[in-house]
mmCIF file of C-alpha atoms in Angstrom:
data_model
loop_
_atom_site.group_PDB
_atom_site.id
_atom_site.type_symbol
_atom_site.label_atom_id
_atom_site.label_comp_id
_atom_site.label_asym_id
_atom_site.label_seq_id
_atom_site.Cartn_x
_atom_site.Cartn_y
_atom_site.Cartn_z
ATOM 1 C CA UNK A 1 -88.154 26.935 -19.851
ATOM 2 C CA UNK A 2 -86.287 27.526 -22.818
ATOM 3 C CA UNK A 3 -82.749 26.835 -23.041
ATOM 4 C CA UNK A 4 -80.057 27.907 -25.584
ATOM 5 C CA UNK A 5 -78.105 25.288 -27.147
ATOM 6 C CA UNK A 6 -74.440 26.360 -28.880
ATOM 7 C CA UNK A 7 -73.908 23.164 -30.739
ATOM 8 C CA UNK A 8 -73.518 24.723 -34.040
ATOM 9 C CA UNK A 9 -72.553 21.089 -35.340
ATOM 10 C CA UNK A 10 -76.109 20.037 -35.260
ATOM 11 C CA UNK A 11 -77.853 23.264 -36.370
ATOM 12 C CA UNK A 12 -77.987 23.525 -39.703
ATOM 13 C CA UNK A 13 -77.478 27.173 -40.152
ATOM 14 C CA UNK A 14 -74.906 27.184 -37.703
ATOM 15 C CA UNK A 15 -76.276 29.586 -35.248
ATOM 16 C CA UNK A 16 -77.644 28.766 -31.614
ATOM 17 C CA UNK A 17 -80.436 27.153 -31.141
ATOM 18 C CA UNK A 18 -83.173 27.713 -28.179
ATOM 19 C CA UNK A 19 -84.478 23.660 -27.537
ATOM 20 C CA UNK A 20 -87.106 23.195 -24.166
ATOM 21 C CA UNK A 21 -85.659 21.406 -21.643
ATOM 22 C CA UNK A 22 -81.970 21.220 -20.312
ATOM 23 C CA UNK A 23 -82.334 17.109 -21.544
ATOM 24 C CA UNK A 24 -82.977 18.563 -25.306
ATOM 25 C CA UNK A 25 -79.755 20.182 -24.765
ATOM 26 C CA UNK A 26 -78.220 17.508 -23.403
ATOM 27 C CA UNK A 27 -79.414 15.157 -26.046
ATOM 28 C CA UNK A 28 -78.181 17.829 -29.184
ATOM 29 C CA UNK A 29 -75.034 17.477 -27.798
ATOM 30 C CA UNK A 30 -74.690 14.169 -26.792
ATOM 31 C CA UNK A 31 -77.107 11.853 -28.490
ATOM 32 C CA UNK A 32 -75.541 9.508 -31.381
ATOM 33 C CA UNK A 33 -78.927 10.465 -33.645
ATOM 34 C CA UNK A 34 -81.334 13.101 -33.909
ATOM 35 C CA UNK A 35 -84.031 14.242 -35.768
ATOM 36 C CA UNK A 36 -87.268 15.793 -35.726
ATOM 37 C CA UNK A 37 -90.567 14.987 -33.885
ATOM 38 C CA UNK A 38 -93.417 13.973 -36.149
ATOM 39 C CA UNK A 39 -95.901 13.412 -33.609
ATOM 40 C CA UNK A 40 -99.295 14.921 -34.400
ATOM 41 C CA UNK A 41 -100.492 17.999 -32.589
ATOM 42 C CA UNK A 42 -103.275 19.618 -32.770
ATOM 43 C CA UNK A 43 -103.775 23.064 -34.748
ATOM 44 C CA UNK A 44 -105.980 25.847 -35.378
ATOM 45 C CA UNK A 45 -106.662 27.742 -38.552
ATOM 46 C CA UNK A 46 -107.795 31.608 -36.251
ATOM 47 C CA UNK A 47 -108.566 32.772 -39.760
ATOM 48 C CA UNK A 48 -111.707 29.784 -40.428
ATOM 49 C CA UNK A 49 -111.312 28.088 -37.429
ATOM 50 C CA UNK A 50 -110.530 24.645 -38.155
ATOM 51 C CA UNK A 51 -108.744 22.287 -36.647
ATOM 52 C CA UNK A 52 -106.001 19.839 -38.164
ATOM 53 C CA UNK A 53 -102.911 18.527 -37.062
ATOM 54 C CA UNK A 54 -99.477 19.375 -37.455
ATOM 55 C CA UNK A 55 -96.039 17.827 -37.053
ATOM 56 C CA UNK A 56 -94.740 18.455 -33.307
ATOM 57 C CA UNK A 57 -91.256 19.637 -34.657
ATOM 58 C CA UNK A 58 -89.549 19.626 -31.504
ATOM 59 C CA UNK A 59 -85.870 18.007 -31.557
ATOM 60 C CA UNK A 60 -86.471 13.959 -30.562
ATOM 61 C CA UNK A 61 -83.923 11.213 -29.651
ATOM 62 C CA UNK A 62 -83.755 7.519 -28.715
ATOM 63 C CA UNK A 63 -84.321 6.405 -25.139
ATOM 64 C CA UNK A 64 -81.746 4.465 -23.026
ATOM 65 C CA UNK A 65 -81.761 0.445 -23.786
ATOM 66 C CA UNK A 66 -83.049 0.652 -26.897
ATOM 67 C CA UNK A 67 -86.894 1.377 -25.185
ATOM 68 C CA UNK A 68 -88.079 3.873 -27.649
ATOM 69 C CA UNK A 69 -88.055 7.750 -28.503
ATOM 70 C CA UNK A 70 -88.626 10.831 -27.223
ATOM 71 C CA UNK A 71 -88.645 14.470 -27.752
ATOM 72 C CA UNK A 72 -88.151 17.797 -25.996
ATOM 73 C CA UNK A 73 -92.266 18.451 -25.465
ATOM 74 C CA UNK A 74 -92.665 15.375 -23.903
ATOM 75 C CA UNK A 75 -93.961 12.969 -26.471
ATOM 76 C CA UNK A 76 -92.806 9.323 -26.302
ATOM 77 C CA UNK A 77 -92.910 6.444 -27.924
ATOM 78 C CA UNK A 78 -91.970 3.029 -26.514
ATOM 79 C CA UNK A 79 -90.894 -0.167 -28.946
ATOM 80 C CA UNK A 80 -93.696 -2.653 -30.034
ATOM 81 C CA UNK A 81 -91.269 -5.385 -28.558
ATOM 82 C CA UNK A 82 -91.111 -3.638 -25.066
ATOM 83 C CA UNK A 83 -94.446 -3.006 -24.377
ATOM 84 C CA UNK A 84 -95.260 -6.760 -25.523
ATOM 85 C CA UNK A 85 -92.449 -7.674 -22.714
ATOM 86 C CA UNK A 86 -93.696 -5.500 -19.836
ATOM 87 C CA UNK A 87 -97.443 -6.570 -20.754
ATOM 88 C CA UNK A 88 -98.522 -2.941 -21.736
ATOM 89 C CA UNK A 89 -99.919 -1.317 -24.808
ATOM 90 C CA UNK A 90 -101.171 1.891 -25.937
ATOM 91 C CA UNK A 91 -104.985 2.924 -26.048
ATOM 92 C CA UNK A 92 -106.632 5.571 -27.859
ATOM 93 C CA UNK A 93 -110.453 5.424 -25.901
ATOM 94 C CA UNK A 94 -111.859 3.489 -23.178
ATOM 95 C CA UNK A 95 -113.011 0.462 -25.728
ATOM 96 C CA UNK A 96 -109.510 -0.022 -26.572
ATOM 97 C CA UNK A 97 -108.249 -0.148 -23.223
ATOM 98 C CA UNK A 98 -110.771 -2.725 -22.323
ATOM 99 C CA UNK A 99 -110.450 -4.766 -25.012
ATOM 100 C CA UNK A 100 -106.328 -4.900 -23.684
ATOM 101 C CA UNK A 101 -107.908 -4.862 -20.464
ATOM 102 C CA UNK A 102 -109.791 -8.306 -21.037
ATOM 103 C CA UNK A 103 -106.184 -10.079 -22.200
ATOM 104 C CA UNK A 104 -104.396 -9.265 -19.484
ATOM 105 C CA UNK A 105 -102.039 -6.322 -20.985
ATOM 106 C CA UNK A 106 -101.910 -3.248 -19.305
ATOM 107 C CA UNK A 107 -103.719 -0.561 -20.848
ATOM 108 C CA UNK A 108 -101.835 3.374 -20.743
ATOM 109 C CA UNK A 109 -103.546 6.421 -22.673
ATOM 110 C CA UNK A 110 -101.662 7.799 -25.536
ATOM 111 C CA UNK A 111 -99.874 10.756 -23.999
ATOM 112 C CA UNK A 112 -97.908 8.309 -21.514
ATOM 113 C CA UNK A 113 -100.615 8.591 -18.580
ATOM 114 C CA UNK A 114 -103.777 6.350 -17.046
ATOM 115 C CA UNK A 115 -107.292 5.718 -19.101
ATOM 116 C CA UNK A 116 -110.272 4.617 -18.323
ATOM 117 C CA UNK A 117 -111.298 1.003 -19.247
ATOM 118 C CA UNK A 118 -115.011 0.204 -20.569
ATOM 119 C CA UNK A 119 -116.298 -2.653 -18.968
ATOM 120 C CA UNK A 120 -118.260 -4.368 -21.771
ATOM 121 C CA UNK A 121 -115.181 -4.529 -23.885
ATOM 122 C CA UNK A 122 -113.469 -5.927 -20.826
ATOM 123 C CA UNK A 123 -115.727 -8.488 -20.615
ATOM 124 C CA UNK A 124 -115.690 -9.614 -24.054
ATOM 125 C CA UNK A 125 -112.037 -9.563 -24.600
ATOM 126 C CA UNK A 126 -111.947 -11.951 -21.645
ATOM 127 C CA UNK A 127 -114.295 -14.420 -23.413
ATOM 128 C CA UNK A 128 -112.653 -14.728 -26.217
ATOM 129 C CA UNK A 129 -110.686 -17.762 -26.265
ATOM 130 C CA UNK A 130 -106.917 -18.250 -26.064
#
């Protein structure tokens, strides 16, 4: 639900700005550093068709602790260092997450949520030595 944010200090041309969540808000006003979301999203070109990827553009800012970032829409990113802590990594298929799988680190899908693990690469992650 879109919600309109008066702090002309951060907007550039000094006029309100709508952000998408009461925590973007909240953040604009609050946070010590923001800037723009370059996370890739998806696009399509209605005149041709194709696909591609574009920046997200939504207003981001850094977690609590020193964890990561995130941004109005949703998309996060937690530290390298963290997720090497709390035994978790990020997978883009199911060959990825097995291969994490098969060394004992918690595999989670790109967008934040669960993934499904292929069991060969499981297997021969767990093989490998060390």
């Amino acid at each position: 639900m879109p919600v309109t944010c008066r702090n002309r200090k951060r907007h550039a041309d000094d006029a309100p700005a709508v952000h998408d969540s009461v925590d973007a808000v909240r953040a604009c006003f609050l946070a010590e550093q923001i800037w723009t979301c370059d996370w890739q999203v998806p696009a399509r070109n209605d005149e041709d068709g194709e696909d591609y990827a574009v920046d997200c553009g939504g207003l981001a800012w850094f977690l609590p602790d020193d964890r990561g970032y995130t941004c109005e829409y949703g998309h996060e990113h937690i530290h390298a260092e963290v997720r090497r802590r709390e035994r978790w990594d990020y997978a883009a298929d199911p060959q990825e997450a097995g291969l994490l799988a098969g060394r004992g680190i918690q595999p989670v899908a790109m967008n934040g949520g669960g993934i499904d693990i292929d069991p060969q690469a499981m297997r021969y992650a767990a093989s490998l030595p060390g």
